[in-house]
Amino acid sequence: MKVLFLDIDGVLNCATTSEKIKQGIFTGMHGLDARMVAMFRDWLAEHPDIRIVISSTWRLNEHQLDLIREAGIDYIGITRSMTNRATEIDDWLAAHPEVTAYAILDDIQQFNNHQRARFVKTSYEH
């Protein structure tokens, strides 16, 4: 199984995103950018063998997870909340030995040396 660990802020939204969250404690914060979500979903359609795992802090809030689902992004799991994202990803991978390949899509470089070759950096500013 191929897995993509997906961050949200700085990946599916950015500084110019006009969509805002309209409910809960994150009301007014950037939501999912429709244009960026469409590009991501188009890319996923071309790679039907890739499964998504949410590594974003959005995984900690059910309303935000609902927004991801409502945007048409299916995911197979979320990482546990631990000391840092690198540890959380290693933990998820250890529990899923069926993973044959993975990549990390994130706007913040916070990963261990063995993860860096699998890291694709995005930009919150662009």
PDB file of C-alpha atoms in Angstrom:
ATOM      1  CA  MET A   1       0.000   0.000   0.000  1.00  0.00           C
ATOM      2  CA  LYS A   2       1.197   3.506  -0.869  1.00  0.00           C
ATOM      3  CA  VAL A   3       0.411   6.251   1.645  1.00  0.00           C
ATOM      4  CA  LEU A   4       0.523  10.038   1.540  1.00  0.00           C
ATOM      5  CA  PHE A   5       0.709  11.791   4.912  1.00  0.00           C
ATOM      6  CA  LEU A   6      -1.285  14.963   4.366  1.00  0.00           C
ATOM      7  CA  ASP A   7      -0.992  18.246   6.209  1.00  0.00           C
ATOM      8  CA  ILE A   8      -3.758  20.801   5.546  1.00  0.00           C
ATOM      9  CA  ASP A   9      -2.638  24.340   6.479  1.00  0.00           C
ATOM     10  CA  GLY A  10      -0.127  25.430   3.861  1.00  0.00           C
ATOM     11  CA  VAL A  11      -1.064  22.502   1.611  1.00  0.00           C
ATOM     12  CA  LEU A  12      -4.814  22.759   0.945  1.00  0.00           C
ATOM     13  CA  ASN A  13      -5.019  26.386   2.003  1.00  0.00           C
ATOM     14  CA  CYS A  14      -2.603  29.329   2.019  1.00  0.00           C
ATOM     15  CA  ALA A  15      -2.274  32.974   2.970  1.00  0.00           C
ATOM     16  CA  THR A  16      -4.612  34.041   0.135  1.00  0.00           C
ATOM     17  CA  THR A  17      -7.361  31.474   0.807  1.00  0.00           C
ATOM     18  CA  SER A  18     -10.707  33.243   1.050  1.00  0.00           C
ATOM     19  CA  GLU A  19     -12.651  30.246   2.393  1.00  0.00           C
ATOM     20  CA  LYS A  20     -13.075  30.408   6.163  1.00  0.00           C
ATOM     21  CA  ILE A  21     -14.178  27.910   8.782  1.00  0.00           C
ATOM     22  CA  LYS A  22     -17.710  28.829   9.832  1.00  0.00           C
ATOM     23  CA  GLN A  23     -18.251  26.732  12.936  1.00  0.00           C
ATOM     24  CA  GLY A  24     -16.608  25.818  16.211  1.00  0.00           C
ATOM     25  CA  ILE A  25     -13.502  27.127  17.913  1.00  0.00           C
ATOM     26  CA  PHE A  26     -11.700  27.651  14.587  1.00  0.00           C
ATOM     27  CA  THR A  27     -14.385  29.990  13.185  1.00  0.00           C
ATOM     28  CA  GLY A  28     -12.780  32.586  10.940  1.00  0.00           C
ATOM     29  CA  MET A  29      -9.575  30.647  10.335  1.00  0.00           C
ATOM     30  CA  HIS A  30      -8.648  29.526   6.833  1.00  0.00           C
ATOM     31  CA  GLY A  31     -10.718  26.642   5.582  1.00  0.00           C
ATOM     32  CA  LEU A  32     -10.045  24.465   2.587  1.00  0.00           C
ATOM     33  CA  ASP A  33      -9.193  26.396  -0.559  1.00  0.00           C
ATOM     34  CA  ALA A  34     -11.563  25.134  -3.277  1.00  0.00           C
ATOM     35  CA  ARG A  35      -8.969  25.658  -6.019  1.00  0.00           C
ATOM     36  CA  MET A  36      -6.232  23.812  -4.138  1.00  0.00           C
ATOM     37  CA  VAL A  37      -8.593  20.982  -3.163  1.00  0.00           C
ATOM     38  CA  ALA A  38      -9.641  20.594  -6.813  1.00  0.00           C
ATOM     39  CA  MET A  39      -6.000  20.367  -7.920  1.00  0.00           C
ATOM     40  CA  PHE A  40      -5.271  17.823  -5.189  1.00  0.00           C
ATOM     41  CA  ARG A  41      -8.320  15.711  -6.034  1.00  0.00           C
ATOM     42  CA  ASP A  42      -7.367  15.771  -9.725  1.00  0.00           C
ATOM     43  CA  TRP A  43      -3.899  14.546  -8.799  1.00  0.00           C
ATOM     44  CA  LEU A  44      -5.365  11.816  -6.576  1.00  0.00           C
ATOM     45  CA  ALA A  45      -7.611  10.667  -9.425  1.00  0.00           C
ATOM     46  CA  GLU A  46      -4.473  10.058 -11.467  1.00  0.00           C
ATOM     47  CA  HIS A  47      -2.983   7.993  -8.609  1.00  0.00           C
ATOM     48  CA  PRO A  48      -5.805   5.719  -7.434  1.00  0.00           C
ATOM     49  CA  ASP A  49      -3.409   3.422  -5.575  1.00  0.00           C
ATOM     50  CA  ILE A  50      -2.408   6.126  -3.064  1.00  0.00           C
ATOM     51  CA  ARG A  51      -4.155   6.210   0.316  1.00  0.00           C
ATOM     52  CA  ILE A  52      -4.321   9.341   2.474  1.00  0.00           C
ATOM     53  CA  VAL A  53      -3.445   9.583   6.171  1.00  0.00           C
ATOM     54  CA  ILE A  54      -4.140  12.927   7.852  1.00  0.00           C
ATOM     55  CA  SER A  55      -1.079  14.157   9.744  1.00  0.00           C
ATOM     56  CA  SER A  56      -2.332  17.739  10.092  1.00  0.00           C
ATOM     57  CA  THR A  57      -3.432  19.194  13.415  1.00  0.00           C
ATOM     58  CA  TRP A  58      -6.848  19.202  11.735  1.00  0.00           C
ATOM     59  CA  ARG A  59      -7.012  15.537  12.780  1.00  0.00           C
ATOM     60  CA  LEU A  60      -7.576  16.682  16.375  1.00  0.00           C
ATOM     61  CA  ASN A  61     -10.935  18.325  15.640  1.00  0.00           C
ATOM     62  CA  GLU A  62     -13.932  16.351  14.363  1.00  0.00           C
ATOM     63  CA  HIS A  63     -15.447  19.387  12.613  1.00  0.00           C
ATOM     64  CA  GLN A  64     -12.253  19.917  10.630  1.00  0.00           C
ATOM     65  CA  LEU A  65     -12.139  16.208   9.750  1.00  0.00           C
ATOM     66  CA  ASP A  66     -15.743  16.566   8.541  1.00  0.00           C
ATOM     67  CA  LEU A  67     -14.652  19.467   6.302  1.00  0.00           C
ATOM     68  CA  ILE A  68     -11.970  17.247   4.752  1.00  0.00           C
ATOM     69  CA  ARG A  69     -14.525  14.498   4.091  1.00  0.00           C
ATOM     70  CA  GLU A  70     -17.048  16.997   2.709  1.00  0.00           C
ATOM     71  CA  ALA A  71     -14.371  18.237   0.295  1.00  0.00           C
ATOM     72  CA  GLY A  72     -14.253  14.729  -1.148  1.00  0.00           C
ATOM     73  CA  ILE A  73     -10.914  13.719   0.310  1.00  0.00           C
ATOM     74  CA  ASP A  74     -11.157  10.166   1.565  1.00  0.00           C
ATOM     75  CA  TYR A  75      -8.582   9.077   4.103  1.00  0.00           C
ATOM     76  CA  ILE A  76      -7.814   5.766   5.744  1.00  0.00           C
ATOM     77  CA  GLY A  77      -6.580   7.105   9.058  1.00  0.00           C
ATOM     78  CA  ILE A  78      -5.011   9.816  11.149  1.00  0.00           C
ATOM     79  CA  THR A  79      -1.754   9.921  13.062  1.00  0.00           C
ATOM     80  CA  ARG A  80      -1.774   9.847  16.851  1.00  0.00           C
ATOM     81  CA  SER A  81      -0.944  13.007  18.792  1.00  0.00           C
ATOM     82  CA  MET A  82       2.586  12.580  20.111  1.00  0.00           C
ATOM     83  CA  THR A  83       5.712  14.719  20.561  1.00  0.00           C
ATOM     84  CA  ASN A  84       6.113  15.789  16.916  1.00  0.00           C
ATOM     85  CA  ARG A  85       4.921  14.997  13.411  1.00  0.00           C
ATOM     86  CA  ALA A  86       7.994  12.921  12.537  1.00  0.00           C
ATOM     87  CA  THR A  87       7.380  10.630  15.519  1.00  0.00           C
ATOM     88  CA  GLU A  88       3.658  10.470  14.740  1.00  0.00           C
ATOM     89  CA  ILE A  89       4.364   9.307  11.187  1.00  0.00           C
ATOM     90  CA  ASP A  90       6.919   6.709  12.323  1.00  0.00           C
ATOM     91  CA  ASP A  91       4.381   5.469  14.864  1.00  0.00           C
ATOM     92  CA  TRP A  92       1.648   5.123  12.215  1.00  0.00           C
ATOM     93  CA  LEU A  93       4.002   3.314   9.849  1.00  0.00           C
ATOM     94  CA  ALA A  94       5.106   0.898  12.603  1.00  0.00           C
ATOM     95  CA  ALA A  95       1.459  -0.047  13.153  1.00  0.00           C
ATOM     96  CA  HIS A  96       0.892  -0.583   9.397  1.00  0.00           C
ATOM     97  CA  PRO A  97       3.584  -2.894   8.004  1.00  0.00           C
ATOM     98  CA  GLU A  98       1.532  -3.281   4.806  1.00  0.00           C
ATOM     99  CA  VAL A  99       2.808   0.144   3.664  1.00  0.00           C
ATOM    100  CA  THR A 100       5.271  -0.333   0.810  1.00  0.00           C
ATOM    101  CA  ALA A 101       5.913   3.344   0.053  1.00  0.00           C
ATOM    102  CA  TYR A 102       5.023   6.702   1.539  1.00  0.00           C
ATOM    103  CA  ALA A 103       5.432  10.435   1.057  1.00  0.00           C
ATOM    104  CA  ILE A 104       4.820  13.433   3.299  1.00  0.00           C
ATOM    105  CA  LEU A 105       3.126  16.595   1.987  1.00  0.00           C
ATOM    106  CA  ASP A 106       3.626  19.463   4.429  1.00  0.00           C
ATOM    107  CA  ASP A 107       4.615  23.134   4.557  1.00  0.00           C
ATOM    108  CA  ILE A 108       6.860  22.787   7.604  1.00  0.00           C
ATOM    109  CA  GLN A 109      10.090  20.806   7.515  1.00  0.00           C
ATOM    110  CA  GLN A 110      10.006  18.922  10.791  1.00  0.00           C
ATOM    111  CA  PHE A 111      11.087  15.455   9.794  1.00  0.00           C
ATOM    112  CA  ASN A 112      13.866  13.041  10.617  1.00  0.00           C
ATOM    113  CA  ASN A 113      16.749  12.310   8.233  1.00  0.00           C
ATOM    114  CA  HIS A 114      15.209   9.027   7.084  1.00  0.00           C
ATOM    115  CA  GLN A 115      11.963  10.861   6.193  1.00  0.00           C
ATOM    116  CA  ARG A 116      13.421  13.823   4.305  1.00  0.00           C
ATOM    117  CA  ALA A 117      13.743  12.027   0.954  1.00  0.00           C
ATOM    118  CA  ARG A 118       9.991  11.357   1.148  1.00  0.00           C
ATOM    119  CA  PHE A 119       9.070  14.933   2.101  1.00  0.00           C
ATOM    120  CA  VAL A 120       7.456  17.334  -0.383  1.00  0.00           C
ATOM    121  CA  LYS A 121       7.514  20.893   0.947  1.00  0.00           C
ATOM    122  CA  THR A 122       4.720  23.303   0.109  1.00  0.00           C
ATOM    123  CA  SER A 123       4.392  26.984   1.023  1.00  0.00           C
ATOM    124  CA  TYR A 124       1.740  28.704   3.122  1.00  0.00           C
ATOM    125  CA  GLU A 125       2.643  31.979   1.402  1.00  0.00           C
ATOM    126  CA  HIS A 126       2.131  30.720  -2.168  1.00  0.00           C
TER     127      HIS A 126
END
